[in-house]
Amino acid sequence: MSISAPLPDWTREKKTKGKYEPGKFLLASIRRYQKLKLLGVVGHVLSKSAVLQHRFWSAVCGADIPINSQIGGGLMIPHPNGIVIHPEAVIGSNCLIMQQVTIGTAGNGTGTPIIEDNVDIGAGAKILGGIRIGSHARIGANAVVLKDVPEGTTAVGIPAEIKSCTGQDLRLRHV
Ligand SMILES: CC(=O)SCCNC(=O)CCNC(=O)[C@H](O)C(C)(C)COP(=O)(O)OP(=O)(O)OC[C@H]1O[C@@H](n2cnc3c(N)ncnc32)[C@H](O)[C@@H]1OP(=O)(O)O
């Protein structure tokens, strides 16, 4: 995770007073659970309420983001419906995940994705298998990403290909 911001920007997860933002409530339940689990027996008991909160907001959002997810701070999920994340996937700091995104296995035993920092993932994208999405990469809407995406590049299509800009020219090569 080389060129990314070293610190998560927690303001991205902060709730806005008076605004209905179910994705932020869902994330808050995950953060609360993971903090409480570090506090020994008392934290373990208190974490039960975070589990209930997580179940409630998961149902409201129609999202499957496991409570033990490895997600760096500063995640944004402005439209959380349909987001599915495998419990073993790793997501860096300050990422953006739009609706209907799946981050999981490809069903071929290669494992689960590692998403580095500051990655934006467009609506409906599927990121599958033991691949790495480099920091500051962008994944286009509805892309199916099956291979590594280098940092700072944009991947679009099915299967996803890299589109990179050099001045006015777009260079297209296979991921
Ligand atoms: C309620 C709401 O609004 S929720 C918001 C939902 N929106 C999203 O999720 C946005 C996701 N963003 C995208 O998919 C964007 O198109 C990006 C980030 C991939 C690329 O954006 P830009 O850098 O502006 O690229 P640009 O639009 O100039 O397109 C460049 C090329 O990629 C192609 N392209 C762009 N997006 C996609 C895509 N999702 N799938 C396939 N091809 C695409 C374009 O057709 C163009 O191809 P060409 O050079 O052959 O003509």
Tab-separated table of C-alpha atoms in Angstrom, residues 7-165:
chain	number	residue	atom	x	y	z
A	7	LEU	CA	-3.940	7.497	8.033
A	8	PRO	CA	-7.619	6.654	7.706
A	9	ASP	CA	-9.882	9.679	7.416
A	10	TRP	CA	-12.492	8.860	10.051
A	11	THR	CA	-14.559	11.936	9.179
A	12	ARG	CA	-15.758	9.966	6.128
A	13	GLU	CA	-17.654	7.615	8.482
A	14	LYS	CA	-19.040	10.363	10.732
A	15	LYS	CA	-22.830	10.573	10.827
A	16	THR	CA	-24.456	13.806	9.698
A	17	LYS	CA	-26.925	15.110	12.261
A	18	GLY	CA	-30.533	14.733	11.128
A	19	LYS	CA	-29.629	12.796	7.973
A	20	TYR	CA	-30.732	9.216	7.234
A	21	GLU	CA	-27.508	7.367	6.457
A	22	PRO	CA	-28.044	3.649	7.134
A	23	GLY	CA	-24.628	2.716	5.734
A	24	LYS	CA	-22.911	4.794	8.398
A	25	PHE	CA	-24.965	3.123	11.132
A	26	LEU	CA	-24.032	-0.302	9.763
A	27	LEU	CA	-20.348	0.615	9.720
A	28	ALA	CA	-20.589	2.085	13.221
A	29	SER	CA	-21.923	-1.231	14.549
A	30	ILE	CA	-18.917	-3.032	13.033
A	31	ARG	CA	-16.453	-0.497	14.469
A	32	ARG	CA	-18.131	-0.675	17.902
A	33	TYR	CA	-18.081	-4.494	17.933
A	34	GLN	CA	-14.419	-4.666	16.980
A	35	LYS	CA	-13.432	-2.087	19.630
A	36	LEU	CA	-15.419	-3.859	22.359
A	37	LYS	CA	-13.861	-7.230	21.500
A	38	LEU	CA	-10.494	-5.773	22.528
A	39	LEU	CA	-11.748	-4.983	26.046
A	40	GLY	CA	-11.716	-8.462	27.585
A	41	VAL	CA	-14.668	-10.029	29.375
A	42	VAL	CA	-16.667	-6.792	29.889
A	43	GLY	CA	-16.183	-5.836	26.257
A	44	HIS	CA	-17.195	-9.317	25.204
A	45	VAL	CA	-20.502	-8.998	27.083
A	46	LEU	CA	-21.154	-5.462	25.758
A	47	SER	CA	-20.322	-6.590	22.221
A	48	LYS	CA	-23.597	-8.561	22.170
A	49	SER	CA	-25.510	-5.288	21.743
A	50	ALA	CA	-23.239	-4.373	18.823
A	51	VAL	CA	-24.089	-7.748	17.254
A	52	LEU	CA	-27.810	-6.895	17.496
A	53	GLN	CA	-27.188	-3.437	16.020
A	54	HIS	CA	-25.195	-5.032	13.195
A	55	ARG	CA	-28.008	-7.486	12.413
A	56	PHE	CA	-30.579	-4.701	12.412
A	57	TRP	CA	-28.630	-2.385	10.102
A	58	SER	CA	-27.593	-5.275	7.837
A	59	ALA	CA	-31.285	-6.068	7.336
A	60	VAL	CA	-32.173	-2.404	6.772
A	61	CYS	CA	-29.336	-1.970	4.263
A	62	GLY	CA	-29.721	-5.361	2.585
A	63	ALA	CA	-25.956	-5.647	2.846
A	64	ASP	CA	-23.716	-8.522	3.942
A	65	ILE	CA	-20.640	-6.955	5.493
A	66	PRO	CA	-19.443	-9.368	8.196
A	67	ILE	CA	-18.972	-7.998	11.691
A	68	ASN	CA	-15.368	-9.296	11.729
A	69	SER	CA	-14.514	-7.686	8.385
A	70	GLN	CA	-10.970	-6.397	7.929
A	71	ILE	CA	-11.767	-2.905	6.707
A	72	GLY	CA	-9.533	0.113	7.185
A	73	GLY	CA	-11.017	3.341	8.520
A	74	GLY	CA	-12.684	5.929	6.332
A	75	LEU	CA	-14.830	3.569	4.267
A	76	MET	CA	-17.718	5.205	2.419
A	77	ILE	CA	-20.825	3.197	1.466
A	78	PRO	CA	-23.302	5.910	0.468
A	79	HIS	CA	-25.829	3.396	-0.969
A	80	PRO	CA	-25.158	0.199	0.992
A	81	ASN	CA	-27.800	-2.040	-0.570
A	82	GLY	CA	-26.519	-5.251	-2.072
A	83	ILE	CA	-22.917	-4.915	-0.900
A	84	VAL	CA	-21.476	-8.369	-0.129
A	85	ILE	CA	-17.981	-8.761	1.318
A	86	HIS	CA	-16.289	-12.081	2.084
A	87	PRO	CA	-15.131	-12.281	5.729
A	88	GLU	CA	-11.536	-12.975	4.642
A	89	ALA	CA	-11.294	-10.099	2.166
A	90	VAL	CA	-9.031	-7.237	3.237
A	91	ILE	CA	-9.951	-3.624	2.489
A	92	GLY	CA	-7.622	-0.711	3.095
A	93	SER	CA	-8.325	2.799	4.352
A	94	ASN	CA	-10.436	5.500	2.728
A	95	CYS	CA	-12.093	3.292	0.124
A	96	LEU	CA	-15.452	3.957	-1.525
A	97	ILE	CA	-17.816	1.084	-2.282
A	98	MET	CA	-21.004	1.716	-4.234
A	99	GLN	CA	-24.194	-0.359	-4.249
A	100	GLN	CA	-24.379	-3.986	-5.437
A	101	VAL	CA	-20.625	-4.581	-5.151
A	102	THR	CA	-19.364	-8.095	-4.372
A	103	ILE	CA	-15.858	-8.682	-3.021
A	104	GLY	CA	-15.348	-12.406	-2.643
A	105	THR	CA	-14.049	-15.705	-3.965
A	106	ALA	CA	-13.998	-16.670	-7.623
A	107	GLY	CA	-14.961	-20.219	-6.676
A	108	ASN	CA	-11.594	-21.539	-7.884
A	109	GLY	CA	-9.808	-21.803	-4.542
A	110	THR	CA	-7.495	-18.836	-5.163
A	111	GLY	CA	-8.656	-16.958	-2.083
A	112	THR	CA	-10.175	-13.539	-1.576
A	113	PRO	CA	-9.230	-10.031	-2.731
A	114	ILE	CA	-6.940	-7.533	-1.055
A	115	ILE	CA	-8.081	-3.988	-1.755
A	116	GLU	CA	-5.444	-1.419	-0.904
A	117	ASP	CA	-6.061	2.181	0.279
A	118	ASN	CA	-8.105	4.893	-1.460
A	119	VAL	CA	-9.734	2.541	-3.964
A	120	ASP	CA	-13.090	3.590	-5.482
A	121	ILE	CA	-15.370	0.741	-6.576
A	122	GLY	CA	-18.270	1.597	-8.900
A	123	ALA	CA	-21.821	0.320	-8.638
A	124	GLY	CA	-22.332	-3.355	-9.403
A	125	ALA	CA	-18.646	-4.243	-9.671
A	126	LYS	CA	-17.533	-7.766	-8.729
A	127	ILE	CA	-13.991	-8.294	-7.467
A	128	LEU	CA	-13.314	-12.005	-7.271
A	129	GLY	CA	-10.492	-14.307	-6.177
A	130	GLY	CA	-7.089	-13.879	-4.569
A	131	ILE	CA	-6.269	-10.682	-6.409
A	132	ARG	CA	-4.846	-7.319	-5.324
A	133	ILE	CA	-6.336	-3.955	-6.199
A	134	GLY	CA	-3.578	-1.365	-5.904
A	135	SER	CA	-4.049	1.847	-3.976
A	136	HIS	CA	-5.815	4.743	-5.703
A	137	ALA	CA	-7.221	2.370	-8.335
A	138	ARG	CA	-10.741	2.892	-9.721
A	139	ILE	CA	-13.056	0.034	-10.617
A	140	GLY	CA	-15.771	0.932	-13.125
A	141	ALA	CA	-19.460	0.278	-12.660
A	142	ASN	CA	-20.387	-3.367	-13.370
A	143	ALA	CA	-16.770	-4.445	-13.930
A	144	VAL	CA	-15.889	-8.082	-13.192
A	145	VAL	CA	-12.325	-7.984	-11.932
A	146	LEU	CA	-10.480	-11.316	-11.969
A	147	LYS	CA	-6.847	-10.165	-12.086
A	148	ASP	CA	-4.639	-7.723	-10.175
A	149	VAL	CA	-5.216	-4.039	-10.832
A	150	PRO	CA	-2.059	-1.905	-10.541
A	151	GLU	CA	-2.150	1.143	-8.276
A	152	GLY	CA	-3.528	4.352	-9.703
A	153	THR	CA	-5.205	2.683	-12.701
A	154	THR	CA	-8.832	2.290	-13.794
A	155	ALA	CA	-10.310	-1.125	-14.606
A	156	VAL	CA	-13.575	-1.463	-16.555
A	157	GLY	CA	-15.586	-4.143	-18.327
A	158	ILE	CA	-16.128	-7.900	-18.219
A	159	PRO	CA	-13.562	-9.271	-17.681
A	160	ALA	CA	-12.036	-6.024	-16.469
A	161	GLU	CA	-9.322	-4.354	-18.482
A	162	ILE	CA	-7.136	-1.432	-17.506
A	163	LYS	CA	-7.847	1.936	-19.064
A	164	SER	CA	-5.101	4.392	-18.271
A	165	CYS	CA	-4.775	8.004	-19.397
